PDB file of C-alpha atoms in Angstrom:
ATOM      1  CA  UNK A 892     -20.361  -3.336   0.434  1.00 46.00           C
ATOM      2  CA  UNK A 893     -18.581  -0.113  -0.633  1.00 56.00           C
ATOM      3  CA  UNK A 894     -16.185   1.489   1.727  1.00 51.00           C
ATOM      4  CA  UNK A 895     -18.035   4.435   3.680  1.00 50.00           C
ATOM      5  CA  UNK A 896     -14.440   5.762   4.504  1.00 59.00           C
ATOM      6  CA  UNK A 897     -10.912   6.178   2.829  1.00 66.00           C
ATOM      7  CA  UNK A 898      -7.691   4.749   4.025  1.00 72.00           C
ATOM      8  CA  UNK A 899      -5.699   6.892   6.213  1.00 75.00           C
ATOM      9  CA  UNK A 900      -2.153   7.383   3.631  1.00 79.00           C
ATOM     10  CA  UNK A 901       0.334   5.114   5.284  1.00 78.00           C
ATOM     11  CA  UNK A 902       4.509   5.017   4.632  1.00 83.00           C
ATOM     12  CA  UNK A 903       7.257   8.192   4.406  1.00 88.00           C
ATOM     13  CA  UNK A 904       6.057  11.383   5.497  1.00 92.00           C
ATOM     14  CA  UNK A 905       6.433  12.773   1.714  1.00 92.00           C
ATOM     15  CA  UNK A 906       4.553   9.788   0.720  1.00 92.00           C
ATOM     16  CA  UNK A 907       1.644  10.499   2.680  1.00 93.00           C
ATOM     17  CA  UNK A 908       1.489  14.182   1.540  1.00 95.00           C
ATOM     18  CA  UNK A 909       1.722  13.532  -1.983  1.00 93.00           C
ATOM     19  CA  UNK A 910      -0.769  10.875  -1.612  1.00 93.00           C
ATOM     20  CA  UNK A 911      -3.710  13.523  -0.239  1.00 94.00           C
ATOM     21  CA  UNK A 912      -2.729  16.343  -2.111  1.00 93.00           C
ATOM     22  CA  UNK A 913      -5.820  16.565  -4.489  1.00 93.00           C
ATOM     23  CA  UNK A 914      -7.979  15.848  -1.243  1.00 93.00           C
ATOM     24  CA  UNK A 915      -6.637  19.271   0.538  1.00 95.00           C
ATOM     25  CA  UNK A 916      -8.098  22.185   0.546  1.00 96.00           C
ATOM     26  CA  UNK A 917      -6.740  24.659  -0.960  1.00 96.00           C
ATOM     27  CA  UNK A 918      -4.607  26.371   1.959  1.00 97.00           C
ATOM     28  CA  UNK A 919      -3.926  22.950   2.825  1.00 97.00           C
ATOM     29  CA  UNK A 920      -2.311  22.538  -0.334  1.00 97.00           C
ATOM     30  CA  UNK A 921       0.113  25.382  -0.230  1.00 97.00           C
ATOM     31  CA  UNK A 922       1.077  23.805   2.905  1.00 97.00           C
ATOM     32  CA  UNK A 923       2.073  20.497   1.377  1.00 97.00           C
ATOM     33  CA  UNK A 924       3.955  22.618  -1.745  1.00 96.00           C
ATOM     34  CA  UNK A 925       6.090  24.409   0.926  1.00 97.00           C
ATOM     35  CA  UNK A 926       6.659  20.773   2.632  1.00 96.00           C
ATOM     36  CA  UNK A 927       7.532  18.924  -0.912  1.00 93.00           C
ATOM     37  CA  UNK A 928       9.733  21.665  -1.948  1.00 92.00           C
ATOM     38  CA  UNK A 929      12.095  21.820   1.101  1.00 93.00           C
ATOM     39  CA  UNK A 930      11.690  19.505   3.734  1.00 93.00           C
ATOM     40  CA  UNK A 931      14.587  20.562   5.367  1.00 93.00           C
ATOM     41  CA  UNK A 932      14.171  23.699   5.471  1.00 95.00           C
ATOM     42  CA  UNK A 933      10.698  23.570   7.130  1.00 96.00           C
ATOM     43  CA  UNK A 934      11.638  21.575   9.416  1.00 95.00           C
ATOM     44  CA  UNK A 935      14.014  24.734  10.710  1.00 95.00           C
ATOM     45  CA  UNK A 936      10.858  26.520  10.214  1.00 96.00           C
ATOM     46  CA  UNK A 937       7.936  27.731  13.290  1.00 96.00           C
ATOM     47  CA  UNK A 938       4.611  27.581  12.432  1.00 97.00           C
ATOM     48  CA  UNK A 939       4.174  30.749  12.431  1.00 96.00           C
ATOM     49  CA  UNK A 940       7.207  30.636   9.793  1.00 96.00           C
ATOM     50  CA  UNK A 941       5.397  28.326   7.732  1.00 97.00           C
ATOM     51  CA  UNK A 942       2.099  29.746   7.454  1.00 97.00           C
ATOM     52  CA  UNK A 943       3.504  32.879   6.085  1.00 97.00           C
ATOM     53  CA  UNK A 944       5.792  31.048   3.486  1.00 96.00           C
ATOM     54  CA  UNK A 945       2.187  29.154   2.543  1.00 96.00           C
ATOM     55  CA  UNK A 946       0.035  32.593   2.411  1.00 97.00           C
ATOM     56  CA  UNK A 947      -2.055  31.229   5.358  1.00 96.00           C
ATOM     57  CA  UNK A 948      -2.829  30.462   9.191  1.00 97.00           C
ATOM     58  CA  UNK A 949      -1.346  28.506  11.972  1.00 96.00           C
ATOM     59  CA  UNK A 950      -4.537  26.718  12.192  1.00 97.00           C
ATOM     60  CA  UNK A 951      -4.337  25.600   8.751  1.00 97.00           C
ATOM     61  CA  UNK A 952      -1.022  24.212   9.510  1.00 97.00           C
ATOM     62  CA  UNK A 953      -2.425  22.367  12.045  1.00 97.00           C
ATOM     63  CA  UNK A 954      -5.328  21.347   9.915  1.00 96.00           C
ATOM     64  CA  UNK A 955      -2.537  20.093   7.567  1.00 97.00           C
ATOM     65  CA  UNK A 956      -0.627  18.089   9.965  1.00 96.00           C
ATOM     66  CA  UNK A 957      -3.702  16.096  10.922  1.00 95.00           C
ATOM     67  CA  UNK A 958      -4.915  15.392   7.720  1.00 94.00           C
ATOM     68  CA  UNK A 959      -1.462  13.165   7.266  1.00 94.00           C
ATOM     69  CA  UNK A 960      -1.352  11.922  10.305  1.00 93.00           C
ATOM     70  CA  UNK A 961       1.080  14.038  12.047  1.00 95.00           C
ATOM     71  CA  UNK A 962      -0.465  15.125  15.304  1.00 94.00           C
ATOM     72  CA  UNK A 963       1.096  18.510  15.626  1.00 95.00           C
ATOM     73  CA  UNK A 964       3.403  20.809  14.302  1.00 96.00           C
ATOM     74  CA  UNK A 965       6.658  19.412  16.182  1.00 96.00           C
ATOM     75  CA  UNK A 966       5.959  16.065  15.625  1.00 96.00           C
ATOM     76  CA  UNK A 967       6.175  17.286  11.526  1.00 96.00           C
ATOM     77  CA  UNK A 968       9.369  18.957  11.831  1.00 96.00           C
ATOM     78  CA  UNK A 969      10.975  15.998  13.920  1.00 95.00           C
ATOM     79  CA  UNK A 970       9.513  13.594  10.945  1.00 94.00           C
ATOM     80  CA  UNK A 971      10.952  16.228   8.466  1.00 94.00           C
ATOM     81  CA  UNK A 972      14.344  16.521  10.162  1.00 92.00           C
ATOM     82  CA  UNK A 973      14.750  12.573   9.923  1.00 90.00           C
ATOM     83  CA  UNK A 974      13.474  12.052   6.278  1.00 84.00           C
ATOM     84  CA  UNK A 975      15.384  14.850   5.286  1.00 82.00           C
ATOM     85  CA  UNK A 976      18.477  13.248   6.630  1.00 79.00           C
ATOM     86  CA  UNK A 977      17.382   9.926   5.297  1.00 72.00           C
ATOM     87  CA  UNK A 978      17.330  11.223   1.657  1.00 70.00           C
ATOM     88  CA  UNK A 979      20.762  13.629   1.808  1.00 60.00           C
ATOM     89  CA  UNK A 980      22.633   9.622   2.229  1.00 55.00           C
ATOM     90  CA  UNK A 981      20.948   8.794  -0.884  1.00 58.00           C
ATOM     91  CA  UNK A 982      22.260  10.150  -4.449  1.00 56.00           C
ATOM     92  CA  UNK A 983      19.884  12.018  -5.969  1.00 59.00           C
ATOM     93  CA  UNK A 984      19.900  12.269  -9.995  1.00 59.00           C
ATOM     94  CA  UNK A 985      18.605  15.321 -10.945  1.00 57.00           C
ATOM     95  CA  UNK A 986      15.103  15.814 -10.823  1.00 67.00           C
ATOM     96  CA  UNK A 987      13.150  16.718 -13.798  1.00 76.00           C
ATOM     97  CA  UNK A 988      13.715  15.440 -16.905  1.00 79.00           C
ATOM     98  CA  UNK A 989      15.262  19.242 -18.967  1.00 81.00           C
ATOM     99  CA  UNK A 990      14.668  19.634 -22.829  1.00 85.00           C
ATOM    100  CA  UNK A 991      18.100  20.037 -22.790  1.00 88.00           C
ATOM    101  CA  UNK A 992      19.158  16.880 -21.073  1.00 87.00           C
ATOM    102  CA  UNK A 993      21.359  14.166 -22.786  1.00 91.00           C
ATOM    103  CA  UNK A 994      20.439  11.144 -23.806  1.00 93.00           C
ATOM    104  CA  UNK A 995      22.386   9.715 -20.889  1.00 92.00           C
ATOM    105  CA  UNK A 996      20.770  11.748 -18.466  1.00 88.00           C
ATOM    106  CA  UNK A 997      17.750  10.766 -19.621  1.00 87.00           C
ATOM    107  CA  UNK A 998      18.301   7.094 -18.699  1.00 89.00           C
ATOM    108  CA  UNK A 999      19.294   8.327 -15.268  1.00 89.00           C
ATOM    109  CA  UNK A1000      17.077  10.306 -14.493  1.00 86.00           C
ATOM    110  CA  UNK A1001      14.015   7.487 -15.804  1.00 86.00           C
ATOM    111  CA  UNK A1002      15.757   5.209 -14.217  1.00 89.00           C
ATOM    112  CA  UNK A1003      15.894   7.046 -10.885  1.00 88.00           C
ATOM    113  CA  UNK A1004      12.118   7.788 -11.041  1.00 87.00           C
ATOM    114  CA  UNK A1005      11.298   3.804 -11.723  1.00 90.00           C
ATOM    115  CA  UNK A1006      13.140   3.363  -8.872  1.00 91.00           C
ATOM    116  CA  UNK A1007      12.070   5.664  -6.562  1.00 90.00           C
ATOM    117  CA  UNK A1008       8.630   4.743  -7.471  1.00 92.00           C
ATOM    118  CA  UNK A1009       9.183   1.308  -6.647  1.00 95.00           C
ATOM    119  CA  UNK A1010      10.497   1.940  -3.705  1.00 93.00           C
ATOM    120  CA  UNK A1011       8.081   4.059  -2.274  1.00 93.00           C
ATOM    121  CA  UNK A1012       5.332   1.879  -3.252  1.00 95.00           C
ATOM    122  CA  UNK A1013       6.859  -1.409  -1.443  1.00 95.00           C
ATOM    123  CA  UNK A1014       7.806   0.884   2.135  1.00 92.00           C
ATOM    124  CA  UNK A1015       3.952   2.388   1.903  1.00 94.00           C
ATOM    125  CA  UNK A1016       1.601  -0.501   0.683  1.00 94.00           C
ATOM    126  CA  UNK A1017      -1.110  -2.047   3.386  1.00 95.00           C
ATOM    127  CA  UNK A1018      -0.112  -5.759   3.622  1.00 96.00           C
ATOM    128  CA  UNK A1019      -3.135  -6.671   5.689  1.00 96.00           C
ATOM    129  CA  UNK A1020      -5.210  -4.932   2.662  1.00 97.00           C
ATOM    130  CA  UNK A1021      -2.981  -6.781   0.347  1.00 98.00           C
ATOM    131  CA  UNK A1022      -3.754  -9.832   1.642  1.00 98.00           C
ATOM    132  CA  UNK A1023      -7.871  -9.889   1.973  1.00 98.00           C
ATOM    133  CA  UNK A1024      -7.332  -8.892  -1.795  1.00 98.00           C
ATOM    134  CA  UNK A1025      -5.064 -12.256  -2.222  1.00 98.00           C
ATOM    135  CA  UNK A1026      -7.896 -14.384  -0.193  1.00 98.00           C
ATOM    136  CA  UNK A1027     -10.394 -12.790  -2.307  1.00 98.00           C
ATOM    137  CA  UNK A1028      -8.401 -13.455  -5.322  1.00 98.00           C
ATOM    138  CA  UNK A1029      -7.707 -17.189  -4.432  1.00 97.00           C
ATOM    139  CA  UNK A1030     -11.508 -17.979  -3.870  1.00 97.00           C
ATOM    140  CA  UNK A1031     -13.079 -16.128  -6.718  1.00 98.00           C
ATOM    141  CA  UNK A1032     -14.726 -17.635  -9.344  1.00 97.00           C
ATOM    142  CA  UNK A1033     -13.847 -14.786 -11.805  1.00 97.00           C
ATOM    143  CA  UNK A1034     -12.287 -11.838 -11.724  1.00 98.00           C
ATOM    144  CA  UNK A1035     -12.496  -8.678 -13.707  1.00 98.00           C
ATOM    145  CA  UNK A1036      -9.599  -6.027 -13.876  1.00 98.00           C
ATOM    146  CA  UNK A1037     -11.067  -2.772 -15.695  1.00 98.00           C
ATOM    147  CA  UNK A1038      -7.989  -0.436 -16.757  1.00 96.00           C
ATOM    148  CA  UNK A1039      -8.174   2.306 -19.577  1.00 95.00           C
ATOM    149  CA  UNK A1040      -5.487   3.962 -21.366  1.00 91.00           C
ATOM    150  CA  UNK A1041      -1.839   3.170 -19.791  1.00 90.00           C
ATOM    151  CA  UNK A1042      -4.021   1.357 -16.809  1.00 94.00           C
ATOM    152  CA  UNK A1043      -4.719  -1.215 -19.659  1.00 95.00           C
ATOM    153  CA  UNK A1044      -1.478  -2.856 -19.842  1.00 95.00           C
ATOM    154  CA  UNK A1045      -1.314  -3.351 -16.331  1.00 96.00           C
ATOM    155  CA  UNK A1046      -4.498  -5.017 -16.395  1.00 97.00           C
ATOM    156  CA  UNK A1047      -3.699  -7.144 -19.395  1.00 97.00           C
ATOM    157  CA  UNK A1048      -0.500  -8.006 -16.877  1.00 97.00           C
ATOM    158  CA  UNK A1049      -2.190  -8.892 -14.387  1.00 97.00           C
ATOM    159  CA  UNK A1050      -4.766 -11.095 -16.512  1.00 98.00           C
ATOM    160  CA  UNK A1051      -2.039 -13.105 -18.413  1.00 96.00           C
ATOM    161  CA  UNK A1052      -0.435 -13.954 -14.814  1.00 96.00           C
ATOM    162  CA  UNK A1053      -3.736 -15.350 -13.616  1.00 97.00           C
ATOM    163  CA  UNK A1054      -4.626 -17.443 -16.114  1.00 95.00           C
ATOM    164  CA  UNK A1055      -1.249 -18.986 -16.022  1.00 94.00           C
ATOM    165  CA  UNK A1056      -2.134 -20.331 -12.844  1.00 95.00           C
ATOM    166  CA  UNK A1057      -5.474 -21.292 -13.719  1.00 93.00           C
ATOM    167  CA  UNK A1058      -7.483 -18.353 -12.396  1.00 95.00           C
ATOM    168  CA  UNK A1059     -10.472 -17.333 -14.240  1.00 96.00           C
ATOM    169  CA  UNK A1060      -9.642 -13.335 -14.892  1.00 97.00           C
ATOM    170  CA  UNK A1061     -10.439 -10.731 -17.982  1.00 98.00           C
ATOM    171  CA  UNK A1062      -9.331  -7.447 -18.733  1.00 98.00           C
ATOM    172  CA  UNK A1063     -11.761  -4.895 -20.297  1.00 97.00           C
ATOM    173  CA  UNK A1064     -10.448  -1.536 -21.539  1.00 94.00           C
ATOM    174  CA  UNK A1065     -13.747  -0.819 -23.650  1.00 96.00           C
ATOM    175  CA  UNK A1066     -16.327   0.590 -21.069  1.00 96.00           C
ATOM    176  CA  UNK A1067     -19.142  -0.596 -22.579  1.00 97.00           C
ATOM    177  CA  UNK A1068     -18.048  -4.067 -22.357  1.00 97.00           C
ATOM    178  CA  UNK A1069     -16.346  -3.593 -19.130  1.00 98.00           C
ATOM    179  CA  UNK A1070     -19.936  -2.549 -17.858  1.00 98.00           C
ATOM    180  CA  UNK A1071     -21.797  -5.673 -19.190  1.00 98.00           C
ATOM    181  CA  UNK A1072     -19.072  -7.473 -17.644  1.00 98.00           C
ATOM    182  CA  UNK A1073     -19.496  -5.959 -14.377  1.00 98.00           C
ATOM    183  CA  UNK A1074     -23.159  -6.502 -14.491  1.00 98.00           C
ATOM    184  CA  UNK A1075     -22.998 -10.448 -14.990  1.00 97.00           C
ATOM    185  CA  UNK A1076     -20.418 -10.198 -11.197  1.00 98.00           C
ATOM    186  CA  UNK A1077     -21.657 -11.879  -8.171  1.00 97.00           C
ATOM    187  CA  UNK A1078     -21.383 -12.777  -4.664  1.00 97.00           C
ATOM    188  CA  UNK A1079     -17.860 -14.353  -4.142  1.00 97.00           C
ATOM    189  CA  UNK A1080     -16.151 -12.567  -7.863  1.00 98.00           C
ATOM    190  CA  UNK A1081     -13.587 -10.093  -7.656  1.00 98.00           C
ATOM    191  CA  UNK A1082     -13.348  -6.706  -9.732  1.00 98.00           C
ATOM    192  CA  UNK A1083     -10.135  -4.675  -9.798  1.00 98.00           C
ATOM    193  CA  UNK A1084     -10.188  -1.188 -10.892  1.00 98.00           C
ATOM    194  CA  UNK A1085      -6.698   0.745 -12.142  1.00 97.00           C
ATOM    195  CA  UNK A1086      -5.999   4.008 -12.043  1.00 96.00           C
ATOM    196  CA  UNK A1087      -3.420   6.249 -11.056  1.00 95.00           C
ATOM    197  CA  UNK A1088      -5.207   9.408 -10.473  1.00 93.00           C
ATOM    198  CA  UNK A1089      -8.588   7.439  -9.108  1.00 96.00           C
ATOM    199  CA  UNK A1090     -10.510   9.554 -10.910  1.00 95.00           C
ATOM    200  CA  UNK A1091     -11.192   7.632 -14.800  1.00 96.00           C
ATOM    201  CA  UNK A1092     -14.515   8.058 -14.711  1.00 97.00           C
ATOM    202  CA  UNK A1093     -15.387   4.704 -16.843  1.00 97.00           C
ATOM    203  CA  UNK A1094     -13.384   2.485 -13.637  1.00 98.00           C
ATOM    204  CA  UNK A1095     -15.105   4.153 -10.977  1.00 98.00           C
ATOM    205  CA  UNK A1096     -18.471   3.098 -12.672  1.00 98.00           C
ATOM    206  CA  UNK A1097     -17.645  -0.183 -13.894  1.00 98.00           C
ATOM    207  CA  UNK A1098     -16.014  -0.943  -9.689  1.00 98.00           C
ATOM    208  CA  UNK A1099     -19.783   0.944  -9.111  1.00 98.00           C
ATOM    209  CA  UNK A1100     -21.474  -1.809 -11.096  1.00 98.00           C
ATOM    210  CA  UNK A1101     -19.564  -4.594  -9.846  1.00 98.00           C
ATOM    211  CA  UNK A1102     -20.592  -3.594  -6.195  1.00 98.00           C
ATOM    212  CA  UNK A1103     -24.411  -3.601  -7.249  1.00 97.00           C
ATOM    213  CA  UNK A1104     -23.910  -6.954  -7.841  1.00 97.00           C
ATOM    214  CA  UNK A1105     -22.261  -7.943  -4.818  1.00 97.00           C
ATOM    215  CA  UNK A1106     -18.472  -8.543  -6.051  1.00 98.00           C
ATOM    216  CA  UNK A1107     -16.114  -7.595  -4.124  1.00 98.00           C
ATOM    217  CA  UNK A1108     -13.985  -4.358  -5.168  1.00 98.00           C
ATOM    218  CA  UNK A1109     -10.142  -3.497  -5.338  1.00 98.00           C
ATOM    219  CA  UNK A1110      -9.043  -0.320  -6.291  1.00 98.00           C
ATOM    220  CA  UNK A1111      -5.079   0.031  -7.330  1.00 98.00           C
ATOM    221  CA  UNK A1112      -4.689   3.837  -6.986  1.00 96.00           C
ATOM    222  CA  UNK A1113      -1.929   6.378  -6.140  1.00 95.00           C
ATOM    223  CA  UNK A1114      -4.161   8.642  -4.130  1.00 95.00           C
ATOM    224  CA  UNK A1115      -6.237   6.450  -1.402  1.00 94.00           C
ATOM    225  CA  UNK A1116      -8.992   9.666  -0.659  1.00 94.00           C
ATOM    226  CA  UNK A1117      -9.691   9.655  -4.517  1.00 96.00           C
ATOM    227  CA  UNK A1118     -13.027   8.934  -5.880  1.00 96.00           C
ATOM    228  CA  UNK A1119     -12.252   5.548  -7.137  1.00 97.00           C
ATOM    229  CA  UNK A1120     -10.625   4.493  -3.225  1.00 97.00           C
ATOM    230  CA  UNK A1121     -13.947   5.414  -1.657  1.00 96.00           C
ATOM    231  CA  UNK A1122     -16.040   3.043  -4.082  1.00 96.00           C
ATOM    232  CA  UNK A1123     -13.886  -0.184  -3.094  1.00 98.00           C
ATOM    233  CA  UNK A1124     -13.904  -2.256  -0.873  1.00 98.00           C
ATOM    234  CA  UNK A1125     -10.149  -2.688  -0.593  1.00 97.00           C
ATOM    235  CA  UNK A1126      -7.338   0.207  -1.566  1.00 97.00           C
ATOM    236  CA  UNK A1127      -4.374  -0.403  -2.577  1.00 97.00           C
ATOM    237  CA  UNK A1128      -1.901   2.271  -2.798  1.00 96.00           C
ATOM    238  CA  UNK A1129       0.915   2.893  -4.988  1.00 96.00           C
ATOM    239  CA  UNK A1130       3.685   6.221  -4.269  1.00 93.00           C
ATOM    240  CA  UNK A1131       4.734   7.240  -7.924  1.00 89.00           C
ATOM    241  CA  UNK A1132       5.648  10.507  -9.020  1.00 80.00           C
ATOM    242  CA  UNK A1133       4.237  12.831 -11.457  1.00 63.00           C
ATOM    243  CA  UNK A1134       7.040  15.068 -13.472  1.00 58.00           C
ATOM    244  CA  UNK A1135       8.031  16.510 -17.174  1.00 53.00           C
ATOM    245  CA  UNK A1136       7.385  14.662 -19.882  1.00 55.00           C
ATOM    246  CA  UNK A1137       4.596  12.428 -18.066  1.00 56.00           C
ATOM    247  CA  UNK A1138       7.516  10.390 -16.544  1.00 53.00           C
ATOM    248  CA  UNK A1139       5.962  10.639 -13.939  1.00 50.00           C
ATOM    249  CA  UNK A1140       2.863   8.225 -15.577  1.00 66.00           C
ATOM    250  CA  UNK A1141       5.928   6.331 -16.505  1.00 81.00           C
ATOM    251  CA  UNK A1142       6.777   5.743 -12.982  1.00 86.00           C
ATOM    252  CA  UNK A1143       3.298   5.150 -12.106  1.00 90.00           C
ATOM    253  CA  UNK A1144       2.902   2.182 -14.732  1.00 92.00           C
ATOM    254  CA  UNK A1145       6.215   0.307 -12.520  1.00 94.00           C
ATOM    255  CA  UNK A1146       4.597   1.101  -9.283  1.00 95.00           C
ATOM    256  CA  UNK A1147       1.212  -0.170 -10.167  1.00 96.00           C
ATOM    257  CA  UNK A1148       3.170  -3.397 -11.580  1.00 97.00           C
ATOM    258  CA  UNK A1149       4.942  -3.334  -8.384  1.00 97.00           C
ATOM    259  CA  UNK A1150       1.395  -4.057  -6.592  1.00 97.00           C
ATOM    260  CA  UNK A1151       0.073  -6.708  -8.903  1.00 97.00           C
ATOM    261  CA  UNK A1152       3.551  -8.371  -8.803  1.00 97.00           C
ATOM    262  CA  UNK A1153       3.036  -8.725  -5.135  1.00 97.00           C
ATOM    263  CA  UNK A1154      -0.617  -9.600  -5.942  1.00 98.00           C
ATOM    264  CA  UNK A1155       0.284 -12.412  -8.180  1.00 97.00           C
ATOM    265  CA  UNK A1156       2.808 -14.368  -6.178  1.00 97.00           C
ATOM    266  CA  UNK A1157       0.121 -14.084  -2.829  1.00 97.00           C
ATOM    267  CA  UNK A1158      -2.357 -15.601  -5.029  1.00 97.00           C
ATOM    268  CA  UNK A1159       0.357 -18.196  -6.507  1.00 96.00           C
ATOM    269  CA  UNK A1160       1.353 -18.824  -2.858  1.00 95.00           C
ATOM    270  CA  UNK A1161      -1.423 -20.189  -1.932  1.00 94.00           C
ATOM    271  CA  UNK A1162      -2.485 -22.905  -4.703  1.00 93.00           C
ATOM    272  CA  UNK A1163       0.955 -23.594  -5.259  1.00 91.00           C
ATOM    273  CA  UNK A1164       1.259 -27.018  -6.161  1.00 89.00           C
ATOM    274  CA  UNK A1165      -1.590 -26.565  -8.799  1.00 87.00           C
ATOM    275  CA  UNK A1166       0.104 -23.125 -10.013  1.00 88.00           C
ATOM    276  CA  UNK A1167       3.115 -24.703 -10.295  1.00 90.00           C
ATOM    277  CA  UNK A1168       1.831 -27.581 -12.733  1.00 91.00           C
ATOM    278  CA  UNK A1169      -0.189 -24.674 -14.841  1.00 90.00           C
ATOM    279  CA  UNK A1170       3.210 -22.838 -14.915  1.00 90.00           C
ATOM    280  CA  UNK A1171       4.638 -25.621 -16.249  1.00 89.00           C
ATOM    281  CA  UNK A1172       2.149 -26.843 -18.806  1.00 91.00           C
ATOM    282  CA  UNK A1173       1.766 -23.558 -20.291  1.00 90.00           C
ATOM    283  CA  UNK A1174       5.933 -23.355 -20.500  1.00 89.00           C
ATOM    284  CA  UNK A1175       5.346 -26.540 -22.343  1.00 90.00           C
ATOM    285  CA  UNK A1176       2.745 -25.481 -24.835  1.00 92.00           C
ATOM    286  CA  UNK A1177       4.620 -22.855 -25.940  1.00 88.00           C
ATOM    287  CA  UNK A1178       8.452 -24.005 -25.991  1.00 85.00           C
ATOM    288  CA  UNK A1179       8.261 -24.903 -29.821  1.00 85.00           C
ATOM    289  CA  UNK A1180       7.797 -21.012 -30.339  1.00 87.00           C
ATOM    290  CA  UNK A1181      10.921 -20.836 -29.207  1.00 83.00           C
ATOM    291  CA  UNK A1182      14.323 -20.309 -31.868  1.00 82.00           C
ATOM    292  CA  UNK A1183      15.956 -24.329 -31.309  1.00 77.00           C
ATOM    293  CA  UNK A1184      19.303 -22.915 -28.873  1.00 69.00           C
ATOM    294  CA  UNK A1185      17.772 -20.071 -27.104  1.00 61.00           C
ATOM    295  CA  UNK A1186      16.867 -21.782 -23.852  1.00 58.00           C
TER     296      UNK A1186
END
């Protein structure tokens, strides 16, 4: 059964805004844009400071606060204070990627946002939801991952792992076909929907379909109040970064491989003897693709 509620953001303060920004309203949301663009210096701020930089009321601010968890205004400021000084012990590399940026900074500043997104993504993801997804994973007969555009890949990632170790999974990025599949689900099957922003409209109705059926559903989202989080049955979250240039969907890509990393080697864990024999005999069937001198 569908969830009837979303899960409550979880990890860094920043984390959690980012993560229910498209669920605020919007005074709420020019609360969080004051937050994201200087901790620091809100957390110097009074409310009454605040609601005046955002254009609204102290009672928004304190709408604000609860919807991330924060259960007043000094609580935020003392959480703001301490991430703030967190992140000043941590180089920073520049931000967004310029037009006029060098090559080198380019690979910097990529490389920063794969690892920030990373990051982020391991401090804030829901073990306990992580592993009913693994259980789930381990006893299903099949398993369908539905990803579209850039979600694809990860799918296809996620598919290739899982048959190594002799689980039944497919990846569909054609929504007809993704439907049909979902349709053909049952009791017991698994079906993981991707997306970053939670909101493709063809995964939402293929995890929709799957649920008729009585499958259970994952969703692998950044944003856990998003319309895909609220069809599954399990959420789980990612923290990646949109910025210029989409390198921000860049990010999101290595976050969302973060998750089905961790995904894979729960599910590996726990038929290891037989995943480590498939492992092996698949190594095997393909070492004479191999240049002779390259292992």
């Amino acid at each position: 059964m569908n969830s009837t509620t979303s899960p409550e953001p979880t990890g860094p303060l920043l984390v959690r805004v980012r993560a229910v920004m498209p669920a605020l309203a919007p005074a709420e949301q020019r609360v969080a844009n004051a937050v994201l663009a200087d901790p620091g210096g809100v957390a110097a701020m009074t409310i009454s400071e605040l609601a005046e930089v955002a254009s609204t009321s102290e009672t928004t601010v304190i709408r604000f606060c609860k919807q991330i968890g924060v259960p007043g205004y000094p609580q935020l400021r003392l959480q703001l204070a301490a991430q703030s000084a967190t992140e000043s012990l941590r180089p920073e590399v520049g931000g967004d990627i310029e037009p006029g940026d060098s090559l080198a900074d380019v690979v910097s500043k990529v490389a920063f946002a794969d690892e920030r997104a990373v990051r982020e993504t391991a401090q804030q993801i829901d073990v306990d939801a992580l592993a009913k997804v693994v259980d789930a994973v381990v006893k299903a007969p099949r398993v369908d991952l539905y990803g579209f555009a850039a979600s694809s890949f990860v799918a296809l990632d996620l598919q290739q792992k899982l048959h190594r170790i002799r689980r039944v999974a497919f990846a569909w990025s054609d929504v007809h076909i993704a439907l049909t599949s979902a349709a053909l689900l049952g009791e017991g099957d698994v079906a993981i929907g991707i997306s970053h922003t939670g909101t493709t409209v063809e995964v939402v109705e293929a995890l929709e379909e799957a649920a008729k059926h009585g499958a259970t559903t994952v969703a692998v989202t950044n944003f856990p109040r998003s319309p895909l989080a609220r069809t599954a049955d399990l959420v789980l979250t990612t923290a990646a970064r949109e910025t210029t240039y989409r390198s921000g969907a860049m990010a999101s890509r290595i976050a969302q491989l973060t998750v089905i990393d961790c995904l894979f080697i729960g599910v590996a864990q726990q038929v290891l003897p037989d995943a480590r024999k498939a492992l092996e005999e698949t190594a095997s069937a393909v070492r004479g693709h191999r240049l002779k001198g390259s292992e």
